[in-house]
Amino acid sequence: MTKPILDIRGITKSYGALMASNDISLDLRAGEIHALIGPNGAGKSTLIRQIAGNQAPDSGSVWFNGADITKLNTVARARLGLGRTFQISSLAMEYTVLQNVVLGSLGQRGKVFRFFGNVMKDKALVAAGLHALEQVGLQDFAGMRTSELSHGQRRQVEVAVALTLKPKAFLMDEPMAGLGASGSKRLMGFLDGLRQQAPILLVEHDMDAVFALADRISVLVYGQIITTGTADEIRTNREVQSAYLGTDDDTEVAL
Amino acid sequence: MRREAFINAAIFTLLLAVPLWAYWADQPFTITLATRVAIFALAGVGLNLALGLGGLVSFGHAVFFGIGGYAMGILASHAQSYTPLMEWPFTLNGTKSMPVIWLVATLSSALAALAIGALSLRTAGVYFIMITLAFGQMFFYFTISWPAYGGEDGLLIYVRNGFPGMNTLDPIQFFLICFSLLAIVLFFMARLAKSPFGLALSAARHNEKRVQAVGIAPYRLRLVAFTISGGITGLAGALFADLNRFVSPNMFSWQTSGEIMVFIILGGTARLFGPVAGAALFILLEHFLGGLSEFWHIYLGALLLVVVLFARGGLIGLLAGREVAHD
């Protein structure tokens, strides 16, 4: 077996008596989509924040490309190649779509402390940005102000910015949220091919998408991973069914 | 975009044309007013980099204005009394040369901005405003209680400093010096706003999380912006001291910080010519309303309220409309 790109080892995080992350271990291997599912309040967001570097775990470690990155902040992790998309679109809304992706390619290139040349006339940066927009199918919206885009389009820009970073792994927090059926389907098709470029750790509520896309699925309940397996294994797992799927009171479980 | 560029050109031309007319019409006081506009505008352009582009509401830019002023005052006072600044380990003499004074003023205020920024940029929001204000007050009280350079009374410089090939005592020539420096700095700012640094700095103001996620540290962007910002305001301070041939702790007062901020708010935050328009409006109000009543600040306060409530883009925003995302 190849070494995992992203390796989370025994992460624990508690808020007082609440164990938001309880000895969580999971990994992400080259070429795969690993989905993380779980009812609301299961601790998905807390886990994502610890992987991205917004929050430090109480114990345990995060390894990326064979190096311990537990102590690194979000900026350093992004520079190492962890491409993150946010659950709530986090873009510079007053910027044009193109400016947002150029910001991404600028971050990827580095050399931010240049005070003279016009950044929007930097051929390499703009080309990289436009290429990312083409990949998500938004090249026609490049000149538009980001705040004028639909919610779904912003989600796609969010993915495009992550693409400009040429990441070694993607960390996607509910990229399908708020997308219509057609938009969701198009993004699924795109993510399907993207896994060859870099593996994706996908947190997603859209079960159809998860079961169609994921090579492996981990189920998080009350801060613990109760099982990891293929789509078929998860579908037939009784523990998962009772905790999360198919039951009528699944929203109750969330609380 | 086009419209704002046109308005900018109009303000720029007017600021040059009025004193030239005043020179022809022999109205030296008008030239002095225009010189004040140019110098205040320069101080505002400095703050605008931090406040407008960087979103850093610094309530302590009087520190840099004051350091620039005292750099001029200290160098010139030693030169006029023929006493060296220090004799050990090497002799350092004062100077009456403007370019040298500008360099010292810009570098020392930039250095102060680097130190103050390194500490205060660890905070944000109201705390940042308060900590920069605290630094301002620190410098204010320090200069008041520092007898070597006049203490509370300040420093009087008898003859304006010199610039090679020019008679700086002639109001129009001194105006042209100040105006040229303003023009150079505005050119630099126009380039900076569109540069990679400008894009990233401005993005950090809009959305800090986004900038971090693409691997850029907002703290370093802001620290560099704050340092350049302080240096420019310091240069304006040196010119202001030279205009008055007088330096006093008042340059460090929080009212000075507030006034520099008022130029920006009146003119338009983050607009290239915002501080220029704001400083011009401020001087005009001070001149004409000040003639009506000693308490003209009441009218200024009312105007500020109107601008903040109804014209968020300031004077430039009112004339040029909503800010267009630059191409």
Coordinates of C-alpha atoms in Angstrom, one line a residue:
Chain A
M1 CA 0.0 0.0 0.0
T2 CA 1.3 3.5 -0.9
K3 CA 1.8 5.9 1.9
P4 CA -1.2 8.2 2.6
I5 CA -0.9 11.8 1.5
L6 CA -2.9 13.0 4.5
D7 CA -2.8 11.0 7.7
I8 CA -4.7 11.9 10.8
R9 CA -3.5 10.0 13.8
G10 CA -5.6 9.8 17.0
I11 CA -6.9 13.4 17.1
T12 CA -8.7 14.3 20.3
K13 CA -10.4 17.6 21.0
S14 CA -12.8 18.4 23.8
Y15 CA -14.8 21.4 24.9
G16 CA -15.3 20.8 28.6
A17 CA -17.2 17.6 28.9
L18 CA -18.0 17.4 25.2
M19 CA -15.7 15.3 23.1
A20 CA -15.9 17.0 19.7
S21 CA -13.1 14.7 18.4
N22 CA -12.6 11.4 20.1
D23 CA -9.4 9.6 19.0
I24 CA -10.0 10.1 15.3
S25 CA -7.7 8.4 12.8
L26 CA -8.3 8.5 9.1
D27 CA -6.1 8.8 6.0
L28 CA -6.3 10.0 2.4
R29 CA -4.5 8.1 -0.3
A30 CA -3.4 9.1 -3.7
G31 CA -6.2 9.0 -6.4
E32 CA -9.1 8.6 -4.0
I33 CA -12.1 10.5 -2.8
H34 CA -12.6 9.8 0.9
A35 CA -15.9 11.1 2.1
L36 CA -16.6 12.0 5.7
I37 CA -20.3 11.9 6.7
G38 CA -22.1 12.2 9.9
P39 CA -25.2 13.8 11.4
N40 CA -25.2 17.5 12.3
G41 CA -23.2 18.1 15.5
A42 CA -21.1 15.0 15.0
G43 CA -17.9 17.1 14.9
K44 CA -17.2 17.3 11.2
S45 CA -16.5 21.0 11.3
T46 CA -14.2 20.7 14.3
L47 CA -12.3 18.0 12.5
I48 CA -11.9 20.0 9.3
R49 CA -10.6 23.0 11.3
Q50 CA -8.0 20.8 12.9
I51 CA -6.9 19.4 9.6
A52 CA -6.8 22.9 8.0
G53 CA -5.0 24.4 10.9
N54 CA -7.5 26.8 12.4
Q55 CA -7.6 24.8 15.6
A56 CA -5.1 22.7 17.5
P57 CA -6.0 19.3 18.7
D58 CA -5.6 18.5 22.4
S59 CA -3.7 15.4 21.4
G60 CA -2.9 13.4 18.3
S61 CA -1.2 14.5 15.1
V62 CA -1.8 15.4 11.5
W63 CA 0.7 14.2 8.9
F64 CA 0.9 15.5 5.3
N65 CA 3.2 14.0 2.7
G66 CA 5.2 12.3 5.4
A67 CA 5.7 15.3 7.6
D68 CA 4.1 16.2 10.9
I69 CA 2.1 19.4 10.3
T70 CA 0.2 19.5 13.7
K71 CA 2.0 22.6 14.8
L72 CA 1.7 24.5 11.5
N73 CA -0.9 27.3 10.9
T74 CA -3.3 27.5 8.0
V75 CA -1.0 29.6 5.9
A76 CA 1.9 27.1 6.2
R77 CA -0.5 24.2 5.5
A78 CA -1.8 25.9 2.4
R79 CA 1.7 26.5 1.2
L80 CA 2.5 22.8 1.6
G81 CA -0.3 22.0 -0.8
L82 CA -3.5 21.6 1.2
G83 CA -6.3 23.1 -0.9
R84 CA -9.3 24.0 1.1
T85 CA -12.8 25.0 0.2
F86 CA -15.1 26.5 2.8
Q87 CA -18.5 25.4 3.9
I88 CA -19.7 29.0 3.6
S89 CA -18.3 30.6 0.5
S90 CA -15.3 32.6 1.6
L91 CA -14.3 34.9 -1.3
A92 CA -13.5 38.5 -1.7
M93 CA -17.0 39.5 -2.7
E94 CA -16.1 43.0 -4.0
Y95 CA -13.5 41.4 -6.3
T96 CA -14.2 40.1 -9.8
V97 CA -14.3 36.4 -10.2
L98 CA -11.0 36.6 -12.1
Q99 CA -9.4 38.6 -9.3
N100 CA -10.3 35.9 -6.8
V101 CA -8.7 33.1 -8.8
V102 CA -5.7 35.4 -9.6
L103 CA -5.3 35.8 -5.8
G104 CA -5.1 32.1 -5.6
S105 CA -2.5 31.8 -8.3
L106 CA -0.6 34.6 -6.6
G107 CA -0.6 32.6 -3.4
Q108 CA 0.6 29.6 -5.3
R109 CA 3.5 31.5 -7.0
G110 CA 4.5 33.5 -3.9
K111 CA 6.5 36.7 -4.4
V112 CA 3.6 38.7 -3.0
F113 CA 5.7 41.7 -2.1
R114 CA 5.8 43.2 -5.5
F115 CA 4.7 46.8 -5.5
F116 CA 4.8 47.9 -9.1
G117 CA 3.6 45.7 -11.9
N118 CA -0.2 45.4 -12.5
V119 CA -1.2 42.0 -11.2
M120 CA -4.1 41.7 -13.5
K121 CA -1.7 42.1 -16.5
D122 CA 0.6 39.4 -15.2
K123 CA 0.1 36.8 -18.0
A124 CA 1.2 33.7 -16.0
L125 CA -1.1 34.5 -13.1
V126 CA -4.1 35.4 -15.2
A127 CA -3.6 32.4 -17.4
A128 CA -3.5 30.1 -14.4
G129 CA -6.6 31.7 -13.0
L130 CA -8.5 31.5 -16.3
H131 CA -7.5 27.8 -16.6
A132 CA -9.0 27.1 -13.2
L133 CA -12.2 28.9 -14.1
E134 CA -12.4 26.9 -17.3
Q135 CA -12.1 23.7 -15.3
V136 CA -15.2 24.5 -13.3
G137 CA -17.0 26.0 -16.3
L138 CA -17.0 29.6 -15.2
Q139 CA -14.7 31.2 -17.8
D140 CA -17.6 33.4 -19.1
F141 CA -18.1 35.0 -15.7
A142 CA -14.5 36.0 -15.2
G143 CA -15.2 39.8 -15.4
M144 CA -18.2 39.7 -13.1
R145 CA -18.2 40.9 -9.5
T146 CA -18.2 37.9 -7.3
S147 CA -21.1 39.2 -5.2
E148 CA -23.3 39.2 -8.3
L149 CA -22.9 35.4 -8.8
S150 CA -25.5 32.9 -7.7
H151 CA -24.8 30.9 -4.6
G152 CA -24.0 27.9 -6.6
Q153 CA -21.6 29.7 -8.8
R154 CA -19.7 31.0 -5.8
R155 CA -19.2 27.4 -4.7
Q156 CA -17.6 26.7 -8.1
V157 CA -15.3 29.8 -7.7
E158 CA -14.4 28.4 -4.3
V159 CA -13.3 25.2 -6.0
A160 CA -11.5 27.1 -8.8
V161 CA -9.5 29.1 -6.2
A162 CA -8.4 25.8 -4.6
L163 CA -7.4 24.5 -8.0
T164 CA -5.1 27.5 -8.7
L165 CA -3.1 26.4 -5.6
K166 CA -2.1 23.2 -7.4
P167 CA -2.7 21.3 -4.2
K168 CA -1.4 17.9 -3.3
A169 CA -4.7 17.2 -1.5
F170 CA -8.1 18.9 -1.4
L171 CA -10.1 19.5 1.7
M172 CA -13.6 20.2 0.7
D173 CA -16.3 21.3 3.1
E174 CA -19.7 20.7 1.6
P175 CA -18.9 21.8 -1.9
M176 CA -22.4 20.8 -3.1
A177 CA -24.3 22.7 -0.5
G178 CA -26.9 25.0 -2.1
L179 CA -26.2 23.7 -5.7
G180 CA -29.2 22.9 -7.8
A181 CA -29.6 19.4 -9.3
S182 CA -27.8 20.2 -12.5
G183 CA -25.1 22.2 -10.9
S184 CA -24.6 19.4 -8.4
K185 CA -24.3 16.9 -11.1
R186 CA -21.8 18.9 -13.1
L187 CA -19.6 19.4 -10.0
M188 CA -19.8 15.7 -9.3
G189 CA -18.6 14.9 -12.7
F190 CA -15.8 17.3 -12.2
L191 CA -14.7 16.0 -8.8
D192 CA -14.8 12.5 -10.2
G193 CA -12.0 13.4 -12.6
L194 CA -10.2 15.6 -10.1
R195 CA -9.2 12.7 -7.8
Q196 CA -6.5 11.7 -10.3
Q197 CA -4.9 15.1 -10.0
A198 CA -5.0 15.1 -6.2
P199 CA -7.1 13.1 -3.7
I200 CA -10.1 14.7 -2.0
L201 CA -11.2 14.6 1.6
L202 CA -14.9 15.4 1.1
V203 CA -17.3 16.4 3.8
E204 CA -20.7 16.3 2.2
H205 CA -24.4 16.2 3.2
D206 CA -25.6 15.1 -0.2
M207 CA -25.8 11.3 0.2
D208 CA -26.4 10.6 -3.5
A209 CA -23.2 12.4 -4.3
V210 CA -21.2 10.7 -1.5
F211 CA -22.3 7.2 -2.5
A212 CA -21.7 7.9 -6.2
L213 CA -18.3 9.4 -5.8
A214 CA -16.5 8.1 -2.8
D215 CA -13.9 5.3 -2.9
R216 CA -14.1 5.1 0.9
I217 CA -16.5 6.6 3.4
S218 CA -15.9 7.3 7.1
V219 CA -18.9 7.9 9.4
L220 CA -18.5 10.3 12.3
V221 CA -20.9 10.1 15.1
Y222 CA -20.5 11.9 18.5
G223 CA -16.9 12.8 17.7
Q224 CA -16.0 9.2 16.9
I225 CA -15.4 7.4 13.6
I226 CA -17.7 4.4 13.9
T227 CA -16.7 2.8 10.7
T228 CA -14.8 3.3 7.4
G229 CA -15.5 1.4 4.3
T230 CA -16.7 1.4 0.7
A231 CA -20.1 2.7 -0.3
D232 CA -21.6 -0.8 -0.2
E233 CA -20.2 -1.6 3.1
I234 CA -21.5 1.6 4.6
R235 CA -24.9 1.1 3.1
T236 CA -25.3 -2.3 4.7
N237 CA -23.6 -1.4 8.0
R238 CA -26.3 -1.7 10.7
E239 CA -24.5 0.6 13.2
V240 CA -24.5 3.3 10.5
Q241 CA -28.2 2.7 9.7
S242 CA -29.3 3.1 13.3
A243 CA -27.1 6.1 13.9
Y244 CA -27.6 8.0 10.7
L245 CA -29.3 6.6 7.7
G246 CA -32.7 5.3 7.0
T247 CA -34.1 5.9 10.4
D248 CA -37.0 8.3 10.7
D249 CA -35.5 10.2 13.6
D250 CA -32.2 11.0 12.1
T251 CA -32.6 14.6 12.9
E252 CA -33.0 13.7 16.5
V253 CA -29.7 11.9 16.4
A254 CA -28.1 15.1 15.4
L255 CA -28.9 16.7 18.7
Chain B
M1 CA -13.5 54.0 -13.5
R2 CA -13.3 56.5 -16.3
R3 CA -15.3 59.0 -14.3
E4 CA -13.2 58.7 -11.2
A5 CA -10.0 59.1 -13.3
F6 CA -11.5 62.3 -14.8
I7 CA -12.4 63.6 -11.3
N8 CA -8.9 62.8 -10.1
A9 CA -7.4 64.7 -13.0
A10 CA -9.7 67.7 -12.3
I11 CA -8.7 67.8 -8.6
F12 CA -5.0 67.4 -9.5
T13 CA -5.2 70.3 -12.0
L14 CA -7.1 72.5 -9.7
L15 CA -4.7 72.0 -6.8
L16 CA -1.9 73.1 -9.2
A17 CA -3.8 75.9 -11.0
V18 CA -5.2 77.8 -7.9
P19 CA -1.8 78.6 -6.4
L20 CA -0.4 79.5 -9.8
W21 CA -3.2 81.9 -10.3
A22 CA -2.6 83.2 -6.7
Y23 CA 1.0 83.8 -7.6
W24 CA 0.0 85.8 -10.7
A25 CA -2.6 87.7 -8.6
D26 CA -0.1 88.2 -5.8
Q27 CA -2.1 86.4 -3.1
P28 CA 0.6 84.6 -1.1
F29 CA -1.9 83.5 1.6
T30 CA -3.8 81.4 -0.9
I31 CA -0.6 79.8 -1.9
T32 CA 0.0 78.9 1.7
L33 CA -3.5 77.4 2.0
A34 CA -2.8 75.3 -1.1
T35 CA 0.5 74.2 0.4
R36 CA -1.3 73.1 3.5
V37 CA -3.7 71.1 1.3
A38 CA -0.8 69.3 -0.4
I39 CA 0.9 68.5 2.8
F40 CA -2.3 67.3 4.6
A41 CA -3.2 65.3 1.5
L42 CA 0.2 63.6 1.6
A43 CA -0.3 62.7 5.3
G44 CA -3.8 61.3 4.3
V45 CA -2.4 59.4 1.4
G46 CA 0.0 57.7 3.8
L47 CA -2.8 56.8 6.2
N48 CA -5.1 55.7 3.3
L49 CA -2.7 52.9 2.5
A50 CA -3.2 51.4 6.0
L51 CA -6.8 52.5 6.5
G52 CA -8.3 52.3 3.0
L53 CA -6.5 49.5 1.3
G54 CA -5.5 47.6 4.4
G55 CA -8.6 48.2 6.5
L56 CA -6.3 49.1 9.5
V57 CA -8.1 51.9 11.4
S58 CA -5.0 53.5 12.9
F59 CA -5.8 56.2 15.4
G60 CA -2.1 56.9 15.9
H61 CA -0.8 58.3 12.7
A62 CA 0.1 61.5 14.5
V63 CA 3.1 59.5 15.8
F64 CA 4.5 59.4 12.3
F65 CA 3.5 62.9 11.4
G66 CA 5.2 64.1 14.6
I67 CA 8.3 62.0 14.1
G68 CA 8.7 63.5 10.6
G69 CA 8.2 67.0 12.2
Y70 CA 10.7 66.4 14.9
A71 CA 13.2 64.9 12.5
M72 CA 13.2 68.2 10.7
G73 CA 13.1 70.2 13.9
I74 CA 16.0 68.4 15.5
L75 CA 18.3 68.4 12.5
A76 CA 17.6 72.0 11.6
S77 CA 17.9 73.3 15.2
H78 CA 21.3 71.7 15.5
A79 CA 22.3 73.2 12.2
Q80 CA 21.1 76.7 13.2
S81 CA 22.9 76.6 16.6
Y82 CA 26.1 75.0 15.1
T83 CA 26.1 72.2 17.7
P84 CA 26.5 68.6 16.6
L85 CA 23.7 66.1 17.4
M86 CA 26.4 63.9 19.0
E87 CA 30.2 63.7 19.1
W88 CA 30.8 60.2 20.1
P89 CA 31.5 57.6 18.6
F90 CA 31.5 59.9 15.6
T91 CA 30.4 63.5 15.0
L92 CA 27.0 63.9 13.6
N93 CA 25.9 67.4 12.6
G94 CA 22.5 68.9 11.9
T95 CA 21.5 69.9 8.4
K96 CA 19.3 72.4 6.6
S97 CA 19.1 70.4 3.5
M98 CA 15.5 69.3 2.7
P99 CA 16.3 66.1 0.8
V100 CA 18.4 64.8 3.7
I101 CA 15.7 65.8 6.2
W102 CA 13.1 64.1 4.1
L103 CA 15.1 60.9 4.0
V104 CA 15.7 60.9 7.8
A105 CA 12.0 61.8 8.4
T106 CA 10.7 59.0 6.1
L107 CA 13.0 56.3 7.4
S108 CA 12.7 57.1 11.1
S109 CA 8.9 57.2 10.9
A110 CA 8.8 54.0 8.8
L111 CA 11.0 52.4 11.5
A112 CA 8.6 53.6 14.2
A113 CA 5.7 52.2 12.2
L114 CA 7.4 48.9 11.8
A115 CA 7.9 48.6 15.6
I116 CA 4.4 49.9 16.5
G117 CA 2.8 47.8 13.8
A118 CA 4.6 44.6 14.9
L119 CA 3.0 45.0 18.3
S120 CA -0.4 46.4 17.4
L121 CA -1.2 44.3 14.4
R122 CA -1.5 41.3 16.7
T123 CA -4.8 42.8 17.7
A124 CA -7.7 43.8 15.5
G125 CA -10.8 46.0 15.5
V126 CA -11.4 48.3 18.5
Y127 CA -8.2 47.0 20.2
F128 CA -6.1 48.0 17.3
I129 CA -7.7 51.5 17.3
M130 CA -7.0 51.8 21.1
I131 CA -3.4 50.5 21.0
T132 CA -2.5 52.9 18.2
L133 CA -4.1 55.7 20.1
A134 CA -2.1 54.7 23.1
F135 CA 1.2 54.9 21.2
G136 CA 0.2 58.3 20.0
Q137 CA -0.4 59.6 23.5
M138 CA 2.9 58.1 24.6
F139 CA 4.9 60.1 22.1
F140 CA 2.8 63.2 22.9
Y141 CA 3.6 63.2 26.5
F142 CA 7.2 62.1 25.9
T143 CA 7.9 65.2 23.7
I144 CA 6.1 67.5 26.2
S145 CA 8.4 66.4 29.0
W146 CA 11.6 66.3 26.9
P147 CA 13.3 69.6 27.6
A148 CA 16.3 69.1 25.2
Y149 CA 14.1 70.0 22.2
G150 CA 11.8 72.7 23.6
G151 CA 9.4 70.5 25.6
E152 CA 5.9 71.9 25.6
D153 CA 7.0 75.1 23.8
G154 CA 8.3 73.2 20.8
L155 CA 11.1 74.2 18.5
L156 CA 11.4 77.4 16.4
I157 CA 13.4 77.2 13.1
Y158 CA 14.3 80.7 11.9
V159 CA 14.9 80.1 8.3
R160 CA 13.1 77.5 6.1
N161 CA 15.4 74.6 5.0
G162 CA 16.9 74.6 1.6
F163 CA 16.5 72.7 -1.6
P164 CA 19.3 72.8 -4.2
G165 CA 18.5 75.3 -6.9
M166 CA 15.3 76.7 -5.3
N167 CA 14.4 79.6 -3.1
T168 CA 12.2 77.7 -0.5
L169 CA 11.2 81.0 1.2
D170 CA 9.2 81.9 -1.9
P171 CA 5.7 80.5 -1.2
I172 CA 5.1 79.3 -4.8
Q173 CA 8.4 77.5 -4.9
F174 CA 7.8 75.7 -1.6
F175 CA 4.3 74.9 -2.8
L176 CA 5.8 73.3 -6.0
I177 CA 8.1 71.2 -3.9
C178 CA 5.3 69.9 -1.7
F179 CA 3.0 69.4 -4.7
S180 CA 5.7 67.4 -6.6
L181 CA 6.3 65.1 -3.7
L182 CA 2.5 64.5 -3.4
A183 CA 2.4 63.7 -7.1
I184 CA 5.2 61.3 -6.9
V185 CA 3.6 59.5 -3.9
L186 CA 0.2 59.4 -5.6
F187 CA 1.8 57.8 -8.7
F188 CA 3.5 55.2 -6.5
M189 CA 0.1 54.5 -4.7
A190 CA -1.7 54.1 -8.0
R191 CA 0.8 51.5 -9.0
L192 CA 0.8 49.8 -5.6
A193 CA -3.0 49.5 -5.5
K194 CA -3.0 47.4 -8.7
S195 CA 0.2 45.4 -7.8
P196 CA 0.3 41.9 -6.5
F197 CA 0.8 43.3 -3.0
G198 CA -2.2 45.6 -3.4
L199 CA -4.4 42.8 -4.5
A200 CA -3.4 40.6 -1.6
L201 CA -3.6 43.4 1.0
S202 CA -7.0 44.5 -0.1
A203 CA -8.2 40.9 -0.2
A204 CA -7.0 40.5 3.4
R205 CA -9.3 43.5 4.3
H206 CA -12.3 41.9 2.5
N207 CA -11.7 38.3 3.7
E208 CA -8.8 37.3 5.9
K209 CA -9.7 33.6 5.8
R210 CA -9.5 33.5 2.1
V211 CA -6.0 35.0 2.0
Q212 CA -4.8 32.5 4.6
A213 CA -6.2 29.6 2.6
V214 CA -4.2 30.6 -0.5
G215 CA -1.1 30.5 1.6
I216 CA -0.5 34.2 2.2
A217 CA 0.0 35.5 5.8
P218 CA -2.1 38.7 6.3
Y219 CA 0.0 39.8 9.2
R220 CA 3.1 40.4 7.0
L221 CA 1.1 42.1 4.3
R222 CA -0.3 44.5 6.9
L223 CA 3.0 45.1 8.6
V224 CA 4.6 46.1 5.3
A225 CA 1.6 48.3 4.5
F226 CA 1.7 50.0 7.9
T227 CA 5.4 50.7 7.6
I228 CA 5.1 52.3 4.2
S229 CA 2.1 54.2 5.4
G230 CA 4.0 55.5 8.4
G231 CA 6.9 56.6 6.3
I232 CA 4.7 58.6 3.9
T233 CA 2.9 60.4 6.8
G234 CA 6.3 61.1 8.3
L235 CA 7.4 62.8 5.1
A236 CA 4.3 65.0 5.3
G237 CA 5.2 65.8 8.9
A238 CA 8.6 67.1 7.9
L239 CA 7.0 69.3 5.2
F240 CA 4.4 70.6 7.6
A241 CA 7.1 71.6 10.1
D242 CA 9.0 73.3 7.3
L243 CA 5.9 75.2 6.3
N244 CA 5.4 76.6 9.8
R245 CA 9.1 76.7 10.6
F246 CA 7.9 75.4 13.9
V247 CA 7.5 72.0 15.6
S248 CA 5.5 71.3 18.7
P249 CA 4.2 68.3 20.6
N250 CA 0.8 69.2 19.1
M251 CA 1.8 67.3 16.0
F252 CA 1.7 64.2 18.1
S253 CA -1.8 64.9 19.6
W254 CA -4.7 62.6 19.1
Q255 CA -6.5 65.5 17.4
T256 CA -3.9 65.3 14.6
S257 CA -4.5 61.6 14.2
G258 CA -8.2 62.4 14.0
E259 CA -7.8 65.1 11.5
I260 CA -5.7 62.9 9.1
M261 CA -8.5 60.3 9.4
V262 CA -11.1 63.0 8.7
F263 CA -9.4 63.9 5.4
I264 CA -9.9 60.3 4.3
I265 CA -13.5 60.0 5.4
L266 CA -14.4 63.3 3.8
G267 CA -12.7 62.5 0.6
G268 CA -13.4 58.8 0.2
T269 CA -11.8 55.8 1.9
A270 CA -9.6 53.7 -0.3
R271 CA -9.9 56.1 -3.2
L272 CA -6.6 57.2 -4.6
F273 CA -7.6 60.9 -4.5
G274 CA -9.8 60.6 -1.4
P275 CA -7.3 62.2 1.0
V276 CA -6.5 65.0 -1.6
A277 CA -10.2 65.9 -2.0
G278 CA -10.7 65.5 1.8
A279 CA -7.8 67.7 2.8
A280 CA -8.9 70.4 0.3
L281 CA -12.4 70.4 1.7
F282 CA -11.1 70.5 5.2
I283 CA -8.9 73.5 4.5
L284 CA -11.6 75.3 2.7
L285 CA -14.0 74.7 5.6
E286 CA -11.4 75.8 8.1
H287 CA -10.8 78.9 6.2
F288 CA -14.4 80.0 5.4
L289 CA -16.3 78.6 8.4
G290 CA -13.4 79.6 10.7
G291 CA -14.0 83.1 9.5
L292 CA -17.7 82.8 10.6
S293 CA -17.2 81.3 14.0
E294 CA -14.4 80.2 16.2
F295 CA -16.5 77.0 16.8
W296 CA -16.4 76.0 13.2
H297 CA -15.7 72.4 14.2
I298 CA -19.4 72.1 14.9
Y299 CA -20.1 72.5 11.2
L300 CA -17.3 70.1 10.4
G301 CA -18.9 67.5 12.8
A302 CA -22.3 67.9 11.1
L303 CA -20.7 67.5 7.7
L304 CA -18.9 64.4 8.8
L305 CA -22.2 62.9 10.1
V306 CA -23.8 63.6 6.7
V307 CA -20.9 62.0 4.9
V308 CA -20.8 58.9 7.1
L309 CA -24.6 58.5 7.0
F310 CA -25.4 59.3 3.4
A311 CA -22.2 59.3 1.3
R312 CA -20.1 56.4 2.4
G313 CA -17.7 56.9 -0.5
G314 CA -17.0 60.4 0.6
L315 CA -16.6 63.3 -1.9
I316 CA -15.1 61.1 -4.5
G317 CA -17.7 58.4 -4.1
L318 CA -20.4 61.0 -4.4
L319 CA -19.0 62.3 -7.6
A320 CA -17.7 59.1 -9.2
G321 CA -20.3 56.6 -8.0
R322 CA -19.8 53.2 -6.7
E323 CA -16.3 51.8 -6.7
V324 CA -15.7 49.7 -9.7
A325 CA -13.6 46.5 -9.3
H326 CA -10.4 47.4 -11.0
D327 CA -9.5 45.6 -14.2

